[in-house]
CSV table of C-alpha atoms and ligand atoms in Angstrom, one decimal:
chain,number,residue,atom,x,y,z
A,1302,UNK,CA,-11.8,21.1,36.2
A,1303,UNK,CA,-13.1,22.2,32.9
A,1304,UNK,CA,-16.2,23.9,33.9
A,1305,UNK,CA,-15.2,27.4,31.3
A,1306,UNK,CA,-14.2,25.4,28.1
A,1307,UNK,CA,-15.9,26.1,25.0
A,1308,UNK,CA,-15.4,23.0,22.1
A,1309,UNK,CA,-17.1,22.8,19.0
A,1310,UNK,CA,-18.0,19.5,17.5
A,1311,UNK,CA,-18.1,18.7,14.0
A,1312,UNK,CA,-20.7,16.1,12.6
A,1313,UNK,CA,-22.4,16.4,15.8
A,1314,UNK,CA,-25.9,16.0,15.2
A,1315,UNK,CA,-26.2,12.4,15.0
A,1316,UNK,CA,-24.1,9.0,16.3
A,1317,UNK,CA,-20.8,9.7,17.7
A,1318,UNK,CA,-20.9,13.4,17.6
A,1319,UNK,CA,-23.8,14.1,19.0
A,1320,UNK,CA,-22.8,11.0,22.0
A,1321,UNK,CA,-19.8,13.1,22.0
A,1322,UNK,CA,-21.0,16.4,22.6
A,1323,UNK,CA,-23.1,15.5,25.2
A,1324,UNK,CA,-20.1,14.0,26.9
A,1325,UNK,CA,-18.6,17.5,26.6
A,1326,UNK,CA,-21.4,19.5,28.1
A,1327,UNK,CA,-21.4,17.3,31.0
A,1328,UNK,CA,-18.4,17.9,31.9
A,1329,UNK,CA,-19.4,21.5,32.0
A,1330,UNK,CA,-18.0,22.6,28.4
A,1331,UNK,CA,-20.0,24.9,26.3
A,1332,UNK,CA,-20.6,23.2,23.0
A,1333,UNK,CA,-21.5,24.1,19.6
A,1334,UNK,CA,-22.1,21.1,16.8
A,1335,UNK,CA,-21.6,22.0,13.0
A,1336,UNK,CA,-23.3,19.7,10.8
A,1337,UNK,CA,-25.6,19.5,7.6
A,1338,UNK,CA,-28.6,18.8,10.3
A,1339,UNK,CA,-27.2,20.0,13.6
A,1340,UNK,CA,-29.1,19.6,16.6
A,1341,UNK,CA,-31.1,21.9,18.9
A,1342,UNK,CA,-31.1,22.8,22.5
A,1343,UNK,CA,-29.0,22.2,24.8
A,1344,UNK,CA,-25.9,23.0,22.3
A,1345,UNK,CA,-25.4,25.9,19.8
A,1346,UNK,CA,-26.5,24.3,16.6
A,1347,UNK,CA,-24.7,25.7,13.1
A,1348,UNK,CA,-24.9,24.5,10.2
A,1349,UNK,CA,-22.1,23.9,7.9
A,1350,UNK,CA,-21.0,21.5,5.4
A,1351,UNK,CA,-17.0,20.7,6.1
A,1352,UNK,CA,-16.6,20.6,2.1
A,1353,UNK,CA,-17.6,24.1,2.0
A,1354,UNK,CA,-14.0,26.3,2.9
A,1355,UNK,CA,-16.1,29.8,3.2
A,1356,UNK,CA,-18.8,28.1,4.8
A,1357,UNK,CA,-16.9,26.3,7.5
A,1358,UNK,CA,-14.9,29.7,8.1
A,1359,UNK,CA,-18.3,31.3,8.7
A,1360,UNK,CA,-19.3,28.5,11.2
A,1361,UNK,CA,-16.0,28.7,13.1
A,1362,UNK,CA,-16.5,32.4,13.6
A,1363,UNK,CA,-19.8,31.9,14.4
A,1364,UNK,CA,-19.4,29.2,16.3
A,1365,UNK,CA,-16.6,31.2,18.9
A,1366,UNK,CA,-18.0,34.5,18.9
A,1367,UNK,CA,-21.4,32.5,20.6
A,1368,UNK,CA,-19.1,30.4,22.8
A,1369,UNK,CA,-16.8,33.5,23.8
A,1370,UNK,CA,-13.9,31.5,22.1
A,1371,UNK,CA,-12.7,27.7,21.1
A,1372,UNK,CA,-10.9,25.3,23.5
A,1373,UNK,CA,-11.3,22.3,22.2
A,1374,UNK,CA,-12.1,21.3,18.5
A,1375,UNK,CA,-14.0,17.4,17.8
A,1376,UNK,CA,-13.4,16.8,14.4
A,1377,UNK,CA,-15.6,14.1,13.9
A,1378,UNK,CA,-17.9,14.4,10.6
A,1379,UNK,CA,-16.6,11.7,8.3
A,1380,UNK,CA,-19.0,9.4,5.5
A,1381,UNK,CA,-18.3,5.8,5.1
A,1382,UNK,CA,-17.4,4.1,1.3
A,1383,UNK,CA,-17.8,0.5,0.2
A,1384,UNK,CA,-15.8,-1.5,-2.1
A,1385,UNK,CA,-12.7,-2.7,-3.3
A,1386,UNK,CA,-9.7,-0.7,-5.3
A,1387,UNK,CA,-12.3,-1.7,-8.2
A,1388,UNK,CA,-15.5,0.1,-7.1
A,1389,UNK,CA,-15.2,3.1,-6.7
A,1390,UNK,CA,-15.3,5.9,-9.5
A,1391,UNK,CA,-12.8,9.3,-9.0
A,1392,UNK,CA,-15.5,11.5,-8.0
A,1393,UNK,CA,-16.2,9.3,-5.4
A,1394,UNK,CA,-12.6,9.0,-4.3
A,1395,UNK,CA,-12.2,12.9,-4.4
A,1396,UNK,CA,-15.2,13.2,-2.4
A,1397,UNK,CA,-14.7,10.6,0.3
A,1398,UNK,CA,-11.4,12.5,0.8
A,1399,UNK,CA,-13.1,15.7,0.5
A,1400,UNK,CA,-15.2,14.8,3.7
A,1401,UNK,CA,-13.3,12.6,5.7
A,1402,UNK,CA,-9.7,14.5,5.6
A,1403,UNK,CA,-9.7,18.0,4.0
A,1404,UNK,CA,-12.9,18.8,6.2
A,1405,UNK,CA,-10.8,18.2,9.3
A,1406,UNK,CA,-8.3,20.3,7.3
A,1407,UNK,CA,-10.6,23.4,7.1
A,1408,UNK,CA,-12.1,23.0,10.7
A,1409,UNK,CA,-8.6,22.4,11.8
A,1410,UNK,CA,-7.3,25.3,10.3
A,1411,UNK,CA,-10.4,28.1,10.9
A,1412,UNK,CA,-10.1,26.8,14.4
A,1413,UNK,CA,-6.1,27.4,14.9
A,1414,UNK,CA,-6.3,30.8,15.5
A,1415,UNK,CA,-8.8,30.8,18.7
A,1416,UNK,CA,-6.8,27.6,19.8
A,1417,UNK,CA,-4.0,29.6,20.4
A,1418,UNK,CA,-5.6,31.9,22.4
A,1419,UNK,CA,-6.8,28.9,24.8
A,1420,UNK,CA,-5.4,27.4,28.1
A,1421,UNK,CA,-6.3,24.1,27.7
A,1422,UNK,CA,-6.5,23.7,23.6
A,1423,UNK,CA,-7.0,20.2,22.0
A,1424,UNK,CA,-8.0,18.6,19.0
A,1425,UNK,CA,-9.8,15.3,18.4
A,1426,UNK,CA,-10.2,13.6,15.2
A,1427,UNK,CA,-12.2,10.2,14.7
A,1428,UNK,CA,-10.2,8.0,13.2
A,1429,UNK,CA,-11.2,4.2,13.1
A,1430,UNK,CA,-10.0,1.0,13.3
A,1431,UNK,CA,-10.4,1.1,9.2
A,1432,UNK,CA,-6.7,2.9,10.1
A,1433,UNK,CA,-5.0,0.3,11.1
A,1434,UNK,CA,-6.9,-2.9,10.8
A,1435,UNK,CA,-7.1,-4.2,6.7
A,1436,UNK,CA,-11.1,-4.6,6.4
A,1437,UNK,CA,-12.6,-6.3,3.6
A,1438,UNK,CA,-14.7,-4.2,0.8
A,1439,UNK,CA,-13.2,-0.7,2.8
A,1440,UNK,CA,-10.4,0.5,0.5
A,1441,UNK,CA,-11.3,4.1,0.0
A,1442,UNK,CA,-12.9,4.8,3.2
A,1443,UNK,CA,-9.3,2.7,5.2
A,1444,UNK,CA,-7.5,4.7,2.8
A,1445,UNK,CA,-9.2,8.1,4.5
A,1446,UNK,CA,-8.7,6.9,7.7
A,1447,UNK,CA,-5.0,6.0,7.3
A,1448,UNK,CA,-4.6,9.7,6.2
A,1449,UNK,CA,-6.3,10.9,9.4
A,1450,UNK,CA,-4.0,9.4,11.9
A,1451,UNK,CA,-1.2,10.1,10.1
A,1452,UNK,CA,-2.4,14.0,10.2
A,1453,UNK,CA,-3.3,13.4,13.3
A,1454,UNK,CA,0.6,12.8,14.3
A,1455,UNK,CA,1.4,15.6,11.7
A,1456,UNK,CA,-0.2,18.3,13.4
A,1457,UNK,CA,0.6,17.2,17.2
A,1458,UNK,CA,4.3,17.7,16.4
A,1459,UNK,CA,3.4,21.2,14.7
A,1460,UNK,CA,1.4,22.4,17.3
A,1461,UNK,CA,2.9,21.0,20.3
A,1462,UNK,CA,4.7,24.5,21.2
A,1463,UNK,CA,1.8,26.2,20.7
A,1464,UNK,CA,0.3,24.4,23.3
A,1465,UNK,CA,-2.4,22.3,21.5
A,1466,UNK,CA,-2.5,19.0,21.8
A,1467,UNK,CA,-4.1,16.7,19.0
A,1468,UNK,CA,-5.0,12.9,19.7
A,1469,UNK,CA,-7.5,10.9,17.5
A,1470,UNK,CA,-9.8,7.8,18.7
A,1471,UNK,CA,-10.2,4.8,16.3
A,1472,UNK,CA,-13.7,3.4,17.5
A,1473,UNK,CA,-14.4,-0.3,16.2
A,1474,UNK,CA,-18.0,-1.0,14.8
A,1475,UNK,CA,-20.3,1.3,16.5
A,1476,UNK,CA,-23.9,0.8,17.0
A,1477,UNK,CA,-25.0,4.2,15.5
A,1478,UNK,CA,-27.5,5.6,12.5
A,1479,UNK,CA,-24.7,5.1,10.1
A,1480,UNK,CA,-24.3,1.5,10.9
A,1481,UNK,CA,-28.0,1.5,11.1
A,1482,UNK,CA,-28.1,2.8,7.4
A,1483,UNK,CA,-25.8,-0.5,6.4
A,1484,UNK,CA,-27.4,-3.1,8.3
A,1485,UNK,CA,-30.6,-1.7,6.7
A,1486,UNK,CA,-29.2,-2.0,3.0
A,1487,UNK,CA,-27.5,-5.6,3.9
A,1488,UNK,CA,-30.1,-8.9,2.2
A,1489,UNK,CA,-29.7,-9.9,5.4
A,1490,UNK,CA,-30.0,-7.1,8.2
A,1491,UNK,CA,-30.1,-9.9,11.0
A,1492,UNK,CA,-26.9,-12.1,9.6
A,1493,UNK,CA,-25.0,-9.2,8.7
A,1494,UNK,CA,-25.5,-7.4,12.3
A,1495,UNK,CA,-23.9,-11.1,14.1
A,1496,UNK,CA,-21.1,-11.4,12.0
A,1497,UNK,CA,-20.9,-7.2,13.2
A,1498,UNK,CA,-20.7,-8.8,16.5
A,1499,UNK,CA,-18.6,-11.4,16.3
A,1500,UNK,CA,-15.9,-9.7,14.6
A,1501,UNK,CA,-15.4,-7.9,17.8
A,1502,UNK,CA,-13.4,-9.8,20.4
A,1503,UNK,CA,-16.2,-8.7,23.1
A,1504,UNK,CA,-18.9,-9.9,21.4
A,1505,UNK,CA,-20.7,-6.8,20.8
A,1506,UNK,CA,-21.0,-3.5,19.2
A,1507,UNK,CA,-18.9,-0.8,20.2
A,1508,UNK,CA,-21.7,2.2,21.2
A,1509,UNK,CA,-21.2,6.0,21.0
A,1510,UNK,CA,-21.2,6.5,24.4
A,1511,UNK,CA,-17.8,4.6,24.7
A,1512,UNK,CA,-16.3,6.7,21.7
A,1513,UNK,CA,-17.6,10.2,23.6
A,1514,UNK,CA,-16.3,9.3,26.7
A,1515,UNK,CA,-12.5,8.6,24.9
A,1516,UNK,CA,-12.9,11.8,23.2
A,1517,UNK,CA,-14.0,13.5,26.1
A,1518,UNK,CA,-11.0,12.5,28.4
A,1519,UNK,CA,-8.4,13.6,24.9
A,1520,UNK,CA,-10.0,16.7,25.1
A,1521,UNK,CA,-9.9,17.5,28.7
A,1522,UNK,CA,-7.2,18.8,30.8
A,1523,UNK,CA,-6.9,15.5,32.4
A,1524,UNK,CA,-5.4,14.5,29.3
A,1525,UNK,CA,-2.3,17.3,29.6
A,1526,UNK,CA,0.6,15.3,28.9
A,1527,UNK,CA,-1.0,13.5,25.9
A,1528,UNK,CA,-0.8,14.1,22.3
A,1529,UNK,CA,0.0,12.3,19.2
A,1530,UNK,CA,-1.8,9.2,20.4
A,1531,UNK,CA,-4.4,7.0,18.9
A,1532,UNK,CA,-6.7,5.6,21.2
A,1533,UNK,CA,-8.5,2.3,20.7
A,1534,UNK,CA,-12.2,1.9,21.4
A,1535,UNK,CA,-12.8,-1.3,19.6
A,1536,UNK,CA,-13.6,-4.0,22.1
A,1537,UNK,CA,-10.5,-5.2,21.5
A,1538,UNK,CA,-10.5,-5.4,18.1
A,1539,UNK,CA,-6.9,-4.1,16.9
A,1540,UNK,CA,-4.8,-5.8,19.5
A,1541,UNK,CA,-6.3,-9.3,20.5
A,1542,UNK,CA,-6.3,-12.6,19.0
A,1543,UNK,CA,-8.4,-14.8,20.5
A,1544,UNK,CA,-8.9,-18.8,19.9
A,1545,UNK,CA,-12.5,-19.5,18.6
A,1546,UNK,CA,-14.7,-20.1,21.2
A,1547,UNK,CA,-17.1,-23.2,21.1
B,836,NAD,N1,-20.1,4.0,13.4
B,836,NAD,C1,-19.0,3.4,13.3
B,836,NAD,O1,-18.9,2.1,13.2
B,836,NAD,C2,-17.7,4.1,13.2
B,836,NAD,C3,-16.5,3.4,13.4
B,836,NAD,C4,-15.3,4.1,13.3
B,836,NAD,C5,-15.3,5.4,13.0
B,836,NAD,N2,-16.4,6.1,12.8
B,836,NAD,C6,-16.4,7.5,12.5
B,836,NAD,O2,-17.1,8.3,13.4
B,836,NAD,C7,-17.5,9.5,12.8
B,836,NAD,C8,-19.0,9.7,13.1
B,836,NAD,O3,-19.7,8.6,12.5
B,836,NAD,P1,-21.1,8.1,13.1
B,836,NAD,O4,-21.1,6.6,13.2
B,836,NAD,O5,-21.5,8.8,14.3
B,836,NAD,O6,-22.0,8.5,11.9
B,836,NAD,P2,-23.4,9.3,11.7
B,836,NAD,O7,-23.8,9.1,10.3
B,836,NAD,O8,-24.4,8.9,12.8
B,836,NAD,O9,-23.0,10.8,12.0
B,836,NAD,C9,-22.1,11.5,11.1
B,836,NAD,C10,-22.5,13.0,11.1
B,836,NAD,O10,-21.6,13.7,10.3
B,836,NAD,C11,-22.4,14.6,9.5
B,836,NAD,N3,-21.8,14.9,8.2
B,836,NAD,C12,-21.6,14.1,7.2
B,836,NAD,N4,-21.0,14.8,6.2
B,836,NAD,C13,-20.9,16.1,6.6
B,836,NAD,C14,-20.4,17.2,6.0
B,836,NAD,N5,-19.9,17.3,4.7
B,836,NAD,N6,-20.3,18.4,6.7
B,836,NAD,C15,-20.8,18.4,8.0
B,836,NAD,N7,-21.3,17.3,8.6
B,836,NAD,C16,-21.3,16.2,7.9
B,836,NAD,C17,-23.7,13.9,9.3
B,836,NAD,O11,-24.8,14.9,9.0
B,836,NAD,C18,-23.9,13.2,10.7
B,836,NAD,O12,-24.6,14.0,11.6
B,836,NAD,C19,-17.1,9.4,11.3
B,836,NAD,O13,-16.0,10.2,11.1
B,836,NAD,C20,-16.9,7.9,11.1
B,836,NAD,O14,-16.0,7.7,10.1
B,836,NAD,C21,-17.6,5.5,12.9
């Protein structure tokens, strides 16, 4: 059904983008992944940095005149923070934000033009539970995910009479390198990985292939009558309360 769609994917070279573009390609997209390190074969690889406005123009352009145009547009790249209102300096703050939501911005916006020109255009920005859950020691990194869902509503209703939808996915804890990267700088890797686990209502970790396959259905034509949504992939994490279990 979407055997000709071209989609690029930012941040996909590792974790949920990379999961992500995989779930694209087999559902017979054409995918190109724009990250510091992107990967290799199968997928057009390009490297940009989405703090980089000229560079991530570049990349766009690049990225559809090798696809033969862009359908569908992952904005996924994000980098996490820790700490409370008290942690974290300016700099950091400014370049949290710089990644998380003014890179979707400047993918978003080098992207429009070749959405327009598309059938079946959609955007999908990774959000996260951060958005709508209060987690302790997350302030600055909640406070960039709050901002993506609510651009993620923003820029449905602009764009809904253009014809492209945009929908975002808020995965729970997901068992990829960049929860790798914490558990490894935890004292206790082991401890800190359970109480991972048991914060989620299932148990377990949520893993990237879940997250792909959400983003892969948004971005689809299956998806047709959806935009402006926010869809869970949390093992239940936002919506359940459970009794402890013994
Ligand atoms: N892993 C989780 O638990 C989790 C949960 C909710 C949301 N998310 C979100 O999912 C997305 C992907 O995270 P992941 O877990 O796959 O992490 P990851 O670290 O495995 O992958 C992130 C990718 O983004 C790229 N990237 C970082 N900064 C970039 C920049 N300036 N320009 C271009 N690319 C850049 C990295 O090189 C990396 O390949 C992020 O937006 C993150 O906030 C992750």
């Amino acid at each position: 059904m979407s055997g000709e769609l071209k989609a690029i994917v930012t941040g996909g070279g590792s974790g949920i983008g990379l999961a992500a573009a995989r779930a694209l390609a087999a559902r017979g997209m054409k995918v190109a992944c724009l990250d510091l390190v992107p990967p290799g074969e199968p997928f057009i690889g390009i490297t940009c940095d989405v703090t980089d406005d000229a560079g991530v123009r570049g990349a766009v352009a690049e990225a559809a005149e090798r696809l033969g145009g862009i359908d569908v547009l992952v904005n996924n790249a994000g980098v996490g923070a820790q700490g409370t209102v008290e942690d974290n300096p300016d700099s950091e703050w400014h370049q949290v934000f710089d990644v998380n939501v003014v890179g979707m911005v400047r993918v978003a916006r080098a992207a429009l033009p070749y959405l327009r020109k598309s059938q079946h255009a959609s955007i999908v920005n990774t959000c996260s539970i951060a958005a709508t859950a209060g987690l302790p020691q997350r302030a600055l990194y909640s406070a960039t995910k709050g901002a993506v869902q609510s651009l993620t509503l923003a820029m449905a209703a602009d764009h809904i009479r253009e014809g492209i939808r945009v929908n975002c996915v808020n995965p729970g804890t997901a068992d990829t390198p960049w929860v790798g990267r914490l558990l490894d700088a935890a004292d206790d890797p082991e401890a800190e990985r359970a109480a991972l686990n048991a914060r989620q209502p299932m148990g377990r970790l949520v893993n990237a292939e879940e997250v792909a396959a959400a983003i892969a259905y948004l971005a689809g034509p299956e998806a047709g009558a959806t935009t402006g949504t926010a869809l869970a992939v949390d093992g239940g994490m936002q919506g359940l309360r459970l009794r402890p279990s013994h």
